[in-house]
Amino acid sequence: MNPKHFGVPAVLALTIIAWTGLSSAQWIADDSDWWSLLRPIEEEGGCSTPSKEKPTENNFVIADLRQGHPIREAGEKVARPSVIIERGDASTGRSQICFRSVSERGRFKLIFEEGEVASAAYLIDGGPSWRGADKCVVSPKISGNLATQSGLHLGMTAAQAERILGKPCIESNDGIEYAFDFSHLPTSDERQRLKGHGDFYPDEPFDWFGTIQIKFHRAKAYYIVILTGDTQ
């Protein structure tokens, strides 16, 4: 790793390397990762759905991995990643690992990404290539049948997604989006996890947020992202 890149993404990658036992990370100085919600993009009209209850966790679990630190566990539950890709800096700093299917020439992909305050998982069927796509690791666990615990999967229709998630807050001809916002006091697990952090205040609430985006081609989902994070 080049020391000049020792910023937010490098720190993330070094931490993940320590967790997973990996030996390398690769810096890529571009934003060709078109699928990423953490890359710098022009702000568009978003939406938010404040809630008195946290949305069901099943919508944010895929391959038995919950969002938070999915890269740490992906090596055990999916396949051992060959390298961690780093991109961006500061608020757009992100660390990524990618897996692809054995069949269909690697057409189906599962990508995990971690940033400064959020983590995401992406299910992709086809789509343009990007720098770093050659680092996707082949895994028999990746296929077009992979789904979240709630049943979100590639190839589904908008109507099927709405039966699981309800009415989206943004709709277009080729996609739907859900955004959730939930404020809560730290749980005992969160208190234990964050104990000793200088910026952690146990008596102040956390703002949990989540996003689900689904994009369609010929009325079938080819891109699904589930993202969560929290701030205090």
GROMACS .gro file of N, CA and C in nm, residues 37-202:
model
  498
   37LEU      N    1  -2.300   0.340  -0.413
   37LEU     CA    2  -2.373   0.453  -0.357
   37LEU      C    3  -2.282   0.543  -0.274
   38LEU      N    4  -2.161   0.499  -0.244
   38LEU     CA    5  -2.069   0.577  -0.162
   38LEU      C    6  -1.973   0.662  -0.245
   39ARG      N    7  -1.974   0.644  -0.376
   39ARG     CA    8  -1.886   0.725  -0.460
   39ARG      C    9  -1.942   0.867  -0.471
   40PRO      N   10  -1.856   0.964  -0.508
   40PRO     CA   11  -1.906   1.102  -0.521
   40PRO      C   12  -1.998   1.116  -0.640
   41ILE      N   13  -2.120   1.156  -0.616
   41ILE     CA   14  -2.217   1.176  -0.723
   41ILE      C   15  -2.291   1.307  -0.697
   42GLU      N   16  -2.343   1.362  -0.803
   42GLU     CA   17  -2.420   1.485  -0.790
   42GLU      C   18  -2.548   1.457  -0.714
   43GLU      N   19  -2.574   1.541  -0.616
   43GLU     CA   20  -2.693   1.522  -0.533
   43GLU      C   21  -2.820   1.532  -0.615
   44GLU      N   22  -2.909   1.436  -0.594
   44GLU     CA   23  -3.039   1.437  -0.659
   44GLU      C   24  -3.147   1.446  -0.552
   45GLY      N   25  -3.266   1.469  -0.594
   45GLY     CA   26  -3.377   1.474  -0.499
   45GLY      C   27  -3.397   1.340  -0.433
   46GLY      N   28  -3.364   1.331  -0.305
   46GLY     CA   29  -3.377   1.204  -0.234
   46GLY      C   30  -3.508   1.198  -0.158
   47CYS      N   31  -3.517   1.097  -0.074
   47CYS     CA   32  -3.638   1.082   0.006
   47CYS      C   33  -3.599   1.020   0.139
   48SER      N   34  -3.684   1.036   0.237
   48SER     CA   35  -3.660   0.976   0.367
   48SER      C   36  -3.793   0.940   0.429
   49THR      N   37  -3.795   0.828   0.499
   49THR     CA   38  -3.918   0.783   0.564
   49THR      C   39  -3.890   0.762   0.712
   50PRO      N   40  -3.903   0.868   0.795
   50PRO     CA   41  -3.880   0.852   0.938
   50PRO      C   42  -3.975   0.747   0.995
   51SER      N   43  -3.924   0.672   1.093
   51SER     CA   44  -4.003   0.564   1.149
   51SER      C   45  -3.986   0.559   1.300
   52LYS      N   46  -4.090   0.515   1.369
   52LYS     CA   47  -4.081   0.496   1.512
   52LYS      C   48  -4.018   0.361   1.545
   53GLU      N   49  -4.008   0.274   1.445
   53GLU     CA   50  -3.947   0.144   1.463
   53GLU      C   51  -3.843   0.121   1.353
   54LYS      N   52  -3.739   0.048   1.388
   54LYS     CA   53  -3.637   0.016   1.289
   54LYS      C   54  -3.694  -0.083   1.189
   55PRO      N   55  -3.672  -0.061   1.058
   55PRO     CA   56  -3.725  -0.154   0.958
   55PRO      C   57  -3.672  -0.296   0.980
   56THR      N   58  -3.746  -0.394   0.933
   56THR     CA   59  -3.708  -0.533   0.955
   56THR      C   60  -3.567  -0.560   0.904
   57GLU      N   61  -3.490  -0.626   0.985
   57GLU     CA   62  -3.350  -0.653   0.953
   57GLU      C   63  -3.337  -0.749   0.835
   58ASN      N   64  -3.438  -0.831   0.810
   58ASN     CA   65  -3.431  -0.929   0.701
   58ASN      C   66  -3.406  -0.864   0.566
   59ASN      N   67  -3.448  -0.738   0.552
   59ASN     CA   68  -3.426  -0.669   0.425
   59ASN      C   69  -3.279  -0.636   0.402
   60PHE      N   70  -3.199  -0.640   0.509
   60PHE     CA   71  -3.060  -0.596   0.501
   60PHE      C   72  -2.961  -0.708   0.531
   61VAL      N   73  -3.006  -0.832   0.514
   61VAL     CA   74  -2.920  -0.949   0.535
   61VAL      C   75  -2.914  -1.029   0.406
   62ILE      N   76  -2.792  -1.054   0.358
   62ILE     CA   77  -2.774  -1.132   0.236
   62ILE      C   78  -2.653  -1.223   0.255
   63ALA      N   79  -2.664  -1.346   0.206
   63ALA     CA   80  -2.558  -1.447   0.224
   63ALA      C   81  -2.523  -1.462   0.372
   64ASP      N   82  -2.626  -1.451   0.457
   64ASP     CA   83  -2.611  -1.460   0.603
   64ASP      C   84  -2.523  -1.350   0.661
   65LEU      N   85  -2.504  -1.242   0.588
   65LEU     CA   86  -2.420  -1.132   0.634
   65LEU      C   87  -2.505  -1.008   0.657
   66ARG      N   88  -2.497  -0.955   0.778
   66ARG     CA   89  -2.565  -0.829   0.811
   66ARG      C   90  -2.474  -0.713   0.776
   67GLN      N   91  -2.535  -0.599   0.750
   67GLN     CA   92  -2.455  -0.481   0.722
   67GLN      C   93  -2.391  -0.432   0.851
   68GLY      N   94  -2.286  -0.356   0.837
   68GLY     CA   95  -2.208  -0.311   0.951
   68GLY      C   96  -2.062  -0.331   0.917
   69HIS      N   97  -2.017  -0.456   0.926
   69HIS     CA   98  -1.881  -0.492   0.886
   69HIS      C   99  -1.885  -0.620   0.801
   70PRO      N  100  -1.953  -0.617   0.686
   70PRO     CA  101  -1.970  -0.741   0.608
   70PRO      C  102  -1.840  -0.796   0.552
   71ILE      N  103  -1.743  -0.708   0.523
   71ILE     CA  104  -1.618  -0.756   0.463
   71ILE      C  105  -1.544  -0.847   0.561
   72ARG      N  106  -1.555  -0.816   0.688
   72ARG     CA  107  -1.485  -0.896   0.789
   72ARG      C  108  -1.532  -1.042   0.786
   73GLU      N  109  -1.661  -1.064   0.762
   73GLU     CA  110  -1.717  -1.198   0.769
   73GLU      C  111  -1.730  -1.266   0.634
   74ALA      N  112  -1.718  -1.189   0.526
   74ALA     CA  113  -1.741  -1.245   0.393
   74ALA      C  114  -1.642  -1.356   0.359
   75GLY      N  115  -1.517  -1.344   0.408
   75GLY     CA  116  -1.418  -1.447   0.380
   75GLY      C  117  -1.455  -1.582   0.438
   76GLU      N  118  -1.533  -1.583   0.546
   76GLU     CA  119  -1.575  -1.708   0.609
   76GLU      C  120  -1.702  -1.763   0.547
   77LYS      N  121  -1.793  -1.675   0.506
   77LYS     CA  122  -1.925  -1.720   0.464
   77LYS      C  123  -1.945  -1.724   0.312
   78VAL      N  124  -1.859  -1.656   0.236
   78VAL     CA  125  -1.874  -1.656   0.090
   78VAL      C  126  -1.751  -1.717   0.025
   79ALA      N  127  -1.640  -1.646   0.029
   79ALA     CA  128  -1.512  -1.694  -0.024
   79ALA      C  129  -1.405  -1.598   0.024
   80ARG      N  130  -1.282  -1.644   0.024
   80ARG     CA  131  -1.172  -1.557   0.068
   80ARG      C  132  -1.140  -1.456  -0.041
   81PRO      N  133  -1.157  -1.326  -0.016
   81PRO     CA  134  -1.127  -1.226  -0.118
   81PRO      C  135  -0.977  -1.221  -0.144
   82SER      N  136  -0.940  -1.193  -0.268
   82SER     CA  137  -0.798  -1.188  -0.304
   82SER      C  138  -0.734  -1.056  -0.265
   83VAL      N  139  -0.812  -0.949  -0.267
   83VAL     CA  140  -0.759  -0.817  -0.238
   83VAL      C  141  -0.875  -0.725  -0.202
   84ILE      N  142  -0.847  -0.624  -0.122
   84ILE     CA  143  -0.944  -0.520  -0.092
   84ILE      C  144  -0.916  -0.402  -0.183
   85ILE      N  145  -1.018  -0.355  -0.252
   85ILE     CA  146  -1.004  -0.238  -0.338
   85ILE      C  147  -1.038  -0.113  -0.256
   86GLU      N  148  -0.955  -0.013  -0.266
   86GLU     CA  149  -0.981   0.115  -0.200
   86GLU      C  150  -1.006   0.222  -0.304
   87ARG      N  151  -1.098   0.310  -0.274
   87ARG     CA  152  -1.126   0.425  -0.359
   87ARG      C  153  -1.162   0.546  -0.273
   88GLY      N  154  -1.146   0.666  -0.330
   88GLY     CA  155  -1.193   0.787  -0.266
   88GLY      C  156  -1.115   0.827  -0.143
   89ASP      N  157  -1.161   0.933  -0.079
   89ASP     CA  158  -1.103   0.978   0.047
   89ASP      C  159  -1.210   1.052   0.126
   90ALA      N  160  -1.179   1.071   0.253
   90ALA     CA  161  -1.272   1.139   0.345
   90ALA      C  162  -1.411   1.076   0.337
   91SER      N  163  -1.514   1.156   0.314
   91SER     CA  164  -1.651   1.105   0.319
   91SER      C  165  -1.682   1.008   0.205
   92THR      N  166  -1.603   1.011   0.097
   92THR     CA  167  -1.626   0.918  -0.015
   92THR      C  168  -1.528   0.802  -0.013
   93GLY      N  169  -1.446   0.791   0.093
   93GLY     CA  170  -1.355   0.678   0.104
   93GLY      C  171  -1.434   0.549   0.119
   94ARG      N  172  -1.393   0.445   0.047
   94ARG     CA  173  -1.468   0.320   0.050
   94ARG      C  174  -1.375   0.202   0.022
   95SER      N  175  -1.400   0.092   0.091
   95SER     CA  176  -1.328  -0.033   0.071
   95SER      C  177  -1.426  -0.135   0.016
   96GLN      N  178  -1.381  -0.216  -0.082
   96GLN     CA  179  -1.472  -0.302  -0.157
   96GLN      C  180  -1.412  -0.440  -0.179
   97ILE      N  181  -1.497  -0.542  -0.172
   97ILE     CA  182  -1.461  -0.676  -0.219
   97ILE      C  183  -1.574  -0.727  -0.307
   98CYS      N  184  -1.540  -0.812  -0.402
   98CYS     CA  185  -1.638  -0.856  -0.501
   98CYS      C  186  -1.628  -1.006  -0.522
   99PHE      N  187  -1.745  -1.068  -0.540
   99PHE     CA  188  -1.754  -1.210  -0.573
   99PHE      C  189  -1.840  -1.226  -0.698
  100ARG      N  190  -1.809  -1.327  -0.779
  100ARG     CA  191  -1.887  -1.352  -0.899
  100ARG      C  192  -1.923  -1.499  -0.910
  101SER      N  193  -2.024  -1.525  -0.991
  101SER     CA  194  -2.075  -1.661  -1.005
  101SER      C  195  -1.981  -1.748  -1.088
  102VAL      N  196  -1.987  -1.877  -1.063
  102VAL     CA  197  -1.912  -1.974  -1.144
  102VAL      C  198  -1.975  -1.983  -1.281
  103SER      N  199  -2.107  -1.986  -1.285
  103SER     CA  200  -2.179  -2.001  -1.412
  103SER      C  201  -2.196  -1.868  -1.483
  104GLU      N  202  -2.245  -1.874  -1.605
  104GLU     CA  203  -2.279  -1.754  -1.682
  104GLU      C  204  -2.160  -1.658  -1.697
  105ARG      N  205  -2.039  -1.715  -1.701
  105ARG     CA  206  -1.917  -1.633  -1.717
  105ARG      C  207  -1.907  -1.520  -1.613
  106GLY      N  208  -1.947  -1.553  -1.492
  106GLY     CA  209  -1.938  -1.455  -1.385
  106GLY      C  210  -2.040  -1.342  -1.394
  107ARG      N  211  -2.149  -1.370  -1.461
  107ARG     CA  212  -2.251  -1.267  -1.485
  107ARG      C  213  -2.310  -1.211  -1.356
  108PHE      N  214  -2.331  -1.296  -1.256
  108PHE     CA  215  -2.391  -1.251  -1.130
  108PHE      C  216  -2.282  -1.214  -1.031
  109LYS      N  217  -2.301  -1.101  -0.963
  109LYS     CA  218  -2.199  -1.053  -0.871
  109LYS      C  219  -2.262  -1.009  -0.738
  110LEU      N  220  -2.185  -1.032  -0.633
  110LEU     CA  221  -2.219  -0.984  -0.500
  110LEU      C  222  -2.100  -0.901  -0.452
  111ILE      N  223  -2.124  -0.776  -0.420
  111ILE     CA  224  -2.018  -0.684  -0.380
  111ILE      C  225  -2.049  -0.629  -0.241
  112PHE      N  226  -1.948  -0.626  -0.155
  112PHE     CA  227  -1.961  -0.564  -0.024
  112PHE      C  228  -1.873  -0.440  -0.020
  113GLU      N  229  -1.925  -0.337   0.044
  113GLU     CA  230  -1.855  -0.209   0.047
  113GLU      C  231  -1.871  -0.145   0.185
  114GLU      N  232  -1.763  -0.087   0.235
  114GLU     CA  233  -1.768  -0.017   0.363
  114GLU      C  234  -1.709   0.122   0.348
  115GLY      N  235  -1.777   0.220   0.408
  115GLY     CA  236  -1.730   0.357   0.407
  115GLY      C  237  -1.715   0.410   0.547
  116GLU      N  238  -1.711   0.541   0.558
  116GLU     CA  239  -1.685   0.605   0.686
  116GLU      C  240  -1.798   0.580   0.785
  117VAL      N  241  -1.923   0.588   0.741
  117VAL     CA  242  -2.036   0.571   0.833
  117VAL      C  243  -2.141   0.472   0.781
  118ALA      N  244  -2.117   0.413   0.665
  118ALA     CA  245  -2.218   0.324   0.606
  118ALA      C  246  -2.151   0.203   0.543
  119SER      N  247  -2.230   0.097   0.527
  119SER     CA  248  -2.184  -0.021   0.455
  119SER      C  249  -2.297  -0.065   0.362
  120ALA      N  250  -2.261  -0.135   0.256
  120ALA     CA  251  -2.360  -0.172   0.155
  120ALA      C  252  -2.327  -0.306   0.094
  121ALA      N  253  -2.430  -0.371   0.041
  121ALA     CA  254  -2.414  -0.493  -0.037
  121ALA      C  255  -2.490  -0.474  -0.168
  122TYR      N  256  -2.431  -0.524  -0.276
  122TYR     CA  257  -2.487  -0.506  -0.410
  122TYR      C  258  -2.504  -0.641  -0.477
  123LEU      N  259  -2.620  -0.664  -0.533
  123LEU     CA  260  -2.646  -0.776  -0.622
  123LEU      C  261  -2.657  -0.722  -0.763
  124ILE      N  262  -2.579  -0.777  -0.855
  124ILE     CA  263  -2.575  -0.723  -0.991
  124ILE      C  264  -2.582  -0.837  -1.091
  125ASP      N  265  -2.665  -0.820  -1.191
  125ASP     CA  266  -2.676  -0.911  -1.304
  125ASP      C  267  -2.626  -0.838  -1.428
  126GLY      N  268  -2.503  -0.867  -1.471
  126GLY     CA  269  -2.448  -0.800  -1.589
  126GLY      C  270  -2.406  -0.658  -1.559
  127GLY      N  271  -2.433  -0.568  -1.654
  127GLY     CA  272  -2.395  -0.427  -1.639
  127GLY      C  273  -2.255  -0.400  -1.689
  128PRO      N  274  -2.218  -0.272  -1.701
  128PRO     CA  275  -2.085  -0.235  -1.750
  128PRO      C  276  -1.974  -0.286  -1.656
  129SER      N  277  -1.856  -0.303  -1.711
  129SER     CA  278  -1.741  -0.339  -1.629
  129SER      C  279  -1.688  -0.215  -1.559
  130TRP      N  280  -1.589  -0.231  -1.472
  130TRP     CA  281  -1.528  -0.120  -1.401
  130TRP      C  282  -1.386  -0.162  -1.362
  131ARG      N  283  -1.302  -0.066  -1.333
  131ARG     CA  284  -1.166  -0.097  -1.289
  131ARG      C  285  -1.172  -0.167  -1.154
  132GLY      N  286  -1.114  -0.284  -1.148
  132GLY     CA  287  -1.118  -0.364  -1.027
  132GLY      C  288  -1.210  -0.484  -1.040
  133ALA      N  289  -1.289  -0.489  -1.146
  133ALA     CA  290  -1.381  -0.602  -1.165
  133ALA      C  291  -1.305  -0.733  -1.183
  134ASP      N  292  -1.181  -0.724  -1.230
  134ASP     CA  293  -1.100  -0.845  -1.249
  134ASP      C  294  -1.060  -0.908  -1.116
  135LYS      N  295  -1.081  -0.836  -1.006
  135LYS     CA  296  -1.049  -0.888  -0.873
  135LYS      C  297  -1.166  -0.963  -0.809
  136CYS      N  298  -1.278  -0.970  -0.878
  136CYS     CA  299  -1.393  -1.044  -0.825
  136CYS      C  300  -1.357  -1.193  -0.813
  137VAL      N  301  -1.381  -1.249  -0.698
  137VAL     CA  302  -1.346  -1.388  -0.671
  137VAL      C  303  -1.463  -1.480  -0.706
  138VAL      N  304  -1.433  -1.588  -0.777
  138VAL     CA  305  -1.536  -1.685  -0.813
  138VAL      C  306  -1.581  -1.761  -0.689
  139SER      N  307  -1.713  -1.773  -0.672
  139SER     CA  308  -1.767  -1.848  -0.558
  139SER      C  309  -1.891  -1.925  -0.601
  140PRO      N  310  -1.902  -2.052  -0.565
  140PRO     CA  311  -2.023  -2.129  -0.597
  140PRO      C  312  -2.147  -2.079  -0.524
  141LYS      N  313  -2.128  -1.994  -0.425
  141LYS     CA  314  -2.242  -1.940  -0.350
  141LYS      C  315  -2.309  -1.823  -0.421
  142ILE      N  316  -2.250  -1.775  -0.530
  142ILE     CA  317  -2.306  -1.662  -0.602
  142ILE      C  318  -2.381  -1.712  -0.724
  143SER      N  319  -2.507  -1.671  -0.735
  143SER     CA  320  -2.590  -1.709  -0.849
  143SER      C  321  -2.707  -1.613  -0.860
  144GLY      N  322  -2.787  -1.632  -0.964
  144GLY     CA  323  -2.906  -1.549  -0.981
  144GLY      C  324  -3.012  -1.576  -0.877
  145ASN      N  325  -2.994  -1.680  -0.796
  145ASN     CA  326  -3.092  -1.715  -0.693
  145ASN      C  327  -3.062  -1.651  -0.557
  146LEU      N  328  -2.948  -1.586  -0.547
  146LEU     CA  329  -2.912  -1.524  -0.420
  146LEU      C  330  -3.013  -1.414  -0.385
  147ALA      N  331  -3.050  -1.407  -0.258
  147ALA     CA  332  -3.155  -1.312  -0.218
  147ALA      C  333  -3.132  -1.266  -0.074
  148THR      N  334  -3.193  -1.153  -0.039
  148THR     CA  335  -3.194  -1.111   0.101
  148THR      C  336  -3.285  -1.206   0.179
  149GLN      N  337  -3.275  -1.202   0.310
  149GLN     CA  338  -3.359  -1.290   0.391
  149GLN      C  339  -3.507  -1.261   0.372
  150SER      N  340  -3.539  -1.139   0.329
  150SER     CA  341  -3.680  -1.103   0.307
  150SER      C  342  -3.727  -1.141   0.166
  151GLY      N  343  -3.635  -1.184   0.080
  151GLY     CA  344  -3.675  -1.231  -0.052
  151GLY      C  345  -3.645  -1.140  -0.169
  152LEU      N  346  -3.573  -1.031  -0.149
  152LEU     CA  347  -3.534  -0.945  -0.260
  152LEU      C  348  -3.430  -1.017  -0.344
  153HIS      N  349  -3.452  -1.026  -0.475
  153HIS     CA  350  -3.361  -1.103  -0.559
  153HIS      C  351  -3.357  -1.048  -0.700
  154LEU      N  352  -3.251  -1.078  -0.772
  154LEU     CA  353  -3.238  -1.038  -0.911
  154LEU      C  354  -3.346  -1.104  -0.994
  155GLY      N  355  -3.395  -1.033  -1.093
  155GLY     CA  356  -3.499  -1.087  -1.179
  155GLY      C  357  -3.640  -1.061  -1.129
  156MET      N  358  -3.655  -1.005  -1.010
  156MET     CA  359  -3.789  -0.978  -0.958
  156MET      C  360  -3.847  -0.854  -1.025
  157THR      N  361  -3.978  -0.841  -1.019
  157THR     CA  362  -4.047  -0.724  -1.075
  157THR      C  363  -4.067  -0.619  -0.966
  158ALA      N  364  -4.104  -0.499  -1.007
  158ALA     CA  365  -4.132  -0.393  -0.911
  158ALA      C  366  -4.249  -0.431  -0.821
  159ALA      N  367  -4.348  -0.496  -0.878
  159ALA     CA  368  -4.464  -0.538  -0.798
  159ALA      C  369  -4.423  -0.637  -0.689
  160GLN      N  370  -4.333  -0.729  -0.722
  160GLN     CA  371  -4.286  -0.825  -0.622
  160GLN      C  372  -4.208  -0.754  -0.511
  161ALA      N  373  -4.127  -0.656  -0.549
  161ALA     CA  374  -4.051  -0.581  -0.448
  161ALA      C  375  -4.145  -0.505  -0.356
  162GLU      N  376  -4.250  -0.446  -0.412
  162GLU     CA  377  -4.343  -0.368  -0.331
  162GLU      C  378  -4.423  -0.457  -0.236
  163ARG      N  379  -4.444  -0.581  -0.272
  163ARG     CA  380  -4.513  -0.672  -0.180
  163ARG      C  381  -4.428  -0.699  -0.056
  164ILE      N  382  -4.298  -0.687  -0.070
  164ILE     CA  383  -4.207  -0.708   0.044
  164ILE      C  384  -4.182  -0.579   0.120
  165LEU      N  385  -4.159  -0.470   0.047
  165LEU     CA  386  -4.113  -0.345   0.107
  165LEU      C  387  -4.220  -0.237   0.122
  166GLY      N  388  -4.333  -0.255   0.053
  166GLY     CA  389  -4.434  -0.151   0.054
  166GLY      C  390  -4.410  -0.050  -0.058
  167LYS      N  391  -4.479   0.061  -0.050
  167LYS     CA  392  -4.470   0.162  -0.155
  167LYS      C  393  -4.336   0.235  -0.146
  168PRO      N  394  -4.263   0.246  -0.257
  168PRO     CA  395  -4.135   0.319  -0.256
  168PRO      C  396  -4.156   0.469  -0.243
  169CYS      N  397  -4.052   0.537  -0.195
  169CYS     CA  398  -4.063   0.683  -0.186
  169CYS      C  399  -4.017   0.751  -0.313
  170ILE      N  400  -3.946   0.679  -0.400
  170ILE     CA  401  -3.910   0.729  -0.532
  170ILE      C  402  -3.938   0.620  -0.635
  171GLU      N  403  -4.005   0.654  -0.742
  171GLU     CA  404  -4.035   0.561  -0.851
  171GLU      C  405  -3.999   0.626  -0.984
  172SER      N  406  -3.946   0.546  -1.075
  172SER     CA  407  -3.921   0.592  -1.211
  172SER      C  408  -3.947   0.475  -1.305
  173ASN      N  409  -3.927   0.497  -1.433
  173ASN     CA  410  -3.953   0.392  -1.530
  173ASN      C  411  -3.859   0.273  -1.513
  174ASP      N  412  -3.739   0.301  -1.460
  174ASP     CA  413  -3.640   0.192  -1.451
  174ASP      C  414  -3.590   0.166  -1.310
  175GLY      N  415  -3.657   0.217  -1.208
  175GLY     CA  416  -3.610   0.190  -1.074
  175GLY      C  417  -3.703   0.237  -0.963
  176ILE      N  418  -3.679   0.185  -0.844
  176ILE     CA  419  -3.751   0.226  -0.724
  176ILE      C  420  -3.650   0.242  -0.611
  177GLU      N  421  -3.687   0.325  -0.513
  177GLU     CA  422  -3.596   0.352  -0.402
  177GLU      C  423  -3.672   0.364  -0.272
  178TYR      N  424  -3.611   0.311  -0.166
  178TYR     CA  425  -3.664   0.323  -0.031
  178TYR      C  426  -3.555   0.384   0.057
  179ALA      N  427  -3.594   0.475   0.145
  179ALA     CA  428  -3.499   0.535   0.239
  179ALA      C  429  -3.562   0.540   0.377
  180PHE      N  430  -3.490   0.493   0.476
  180PHE     CA  431  -3.543   0.482   0.611
  180PHE      C  432  -3.458   0.563   0.708
  181ASP      N  433  -3.520   0.613   0.813
  181ASP     CA  434  -3.452   0.693   0.913
  181ASP      C  435  -3.510   0.658   1.049
  182PHE      N  436  -3.425   0.617   1.141
  182PHE     CA  437  -3.473   0.573   1.272
  182PHE      C  438  -3.376   0.621   1.379
  183SER      N  439  -3.426   0.695   1.478
  183SER     CA  440  -3.343   0.746   1.586
  183SER      C  441  -3.367   0.664   1.712
  184HIS      N  442  -3.258   0.626   1.780
  184HIS     CA  443  -3.273   0.542   1.899
  184HIS      C  444  -3.152   0.559   1.991
  185LEU      N  445  -3.173   0.534   2.120
  185LEU     CA  446  -3.064   0.533   2.215
  185LEU      C  447  -2.980   0.407   2.191
  186PRO      N  448  -2.850   0.412   2.218
  186PRO     CA  449  -2.765   0.295   2.193
  186PRO      C  450  -2.812   0.172   2.269
  187THR      N  451  -2.813   0.058   2.200
  187THR     CA  452  -2.846  -0.068   2.265
  187THR      C  453  -2.726  -0.115   2.347
  188SER      N  454  -2.747  -0.219   2.429
  188SER     CA  455  -2.636  -0.272   2.509
  188SER      C  456  -2.524  -0.324   2.419
  189ASP      N  457  -2.560  -0.386   2.306
  189ASP     CA  458  -2.459  -0.435   2.213
  189ASP      C  459  -2.380  -0.318   2.153
  190GLU      N  460  -2.449  -0.211   2.117
  190GLU     CA  461  -2.381  -0.095   2.060
  190GLU      C  462  -2.293  -0.027   2.164
  191ARG      N  463  -2.339  -0.022   2.288
  191ARG     CA  464  -2.258   0.037   2.393
  191ARG      C  465  -2.128  -0.041   2.411
  192GLN      N  466  -2.139  -0.174   2.408
  192GLN     CA  467  -2.020  -0.256   2.424
  192GLN      C  468  -1.926  -0.242   2.306
  193ARG      N  469  -1.983  -0.239   2.185
  193ARG     CA  470  -1.901  -0.229   2.063
  193ARG      C  471  -1.826  -0.096   2.058
  194LEU      N  472  -1.890   0.011   2.105
  194LEU     CA  473  -1.832   0.144   2.090
  194LEU      C  474  -1.766   0.196   2.218
  195LYS      N  475  -1.763   0.112   2.319
  195LYS     CA  476  -1.703   0.152   2.446
  195LYS      C  477  -1.557   0.190   2.425
  196GLY      N  478  -1.519   0.306   2.479
  196GLY     CA  479  -1.382   0.350   2.465
  196GLY      C  480  -1.356   0.442   2.348
  197HIS      N  481  -1.455   0.453   2.256
  197HIS     CA  482  -1.441   0.546   2.145
  197HIS      C  483  -1.459   0.689   2.197
  198GLY      N  484  -1.368   0.776   2.159
  198GLY     CA  485  -1.373   0.912   2.210
  198GLY      C  486  -1.495   0.990   2.165
  199ASP      N  487  -1.553   0.950   2.052
  199ASP     CA  488  -1.667   1.024   1.997
  199ASP      C  489  -1.799   0.955   2.026
  200PHE      N  490  -1.801   0.865   2.122
  200PHE     CA  491  -1.922   0.792   2.156
  200PHE      C  492  -1.982   0.848   2.285
  201TYR      N  493  -2.111   0.884   2.279
  201TYR     CA  494  -2.182   0.940   2.394
  201TYR      C  495  -2.302   0.850   2.425
  202PRO      N  496  -2.293   0.768   2.529
  202PRO     CA  497  -2.395   0.665   2.555
  202PRO      C  498  -2.533   0.719   2.582
   0.00000   0.00000   0.00000
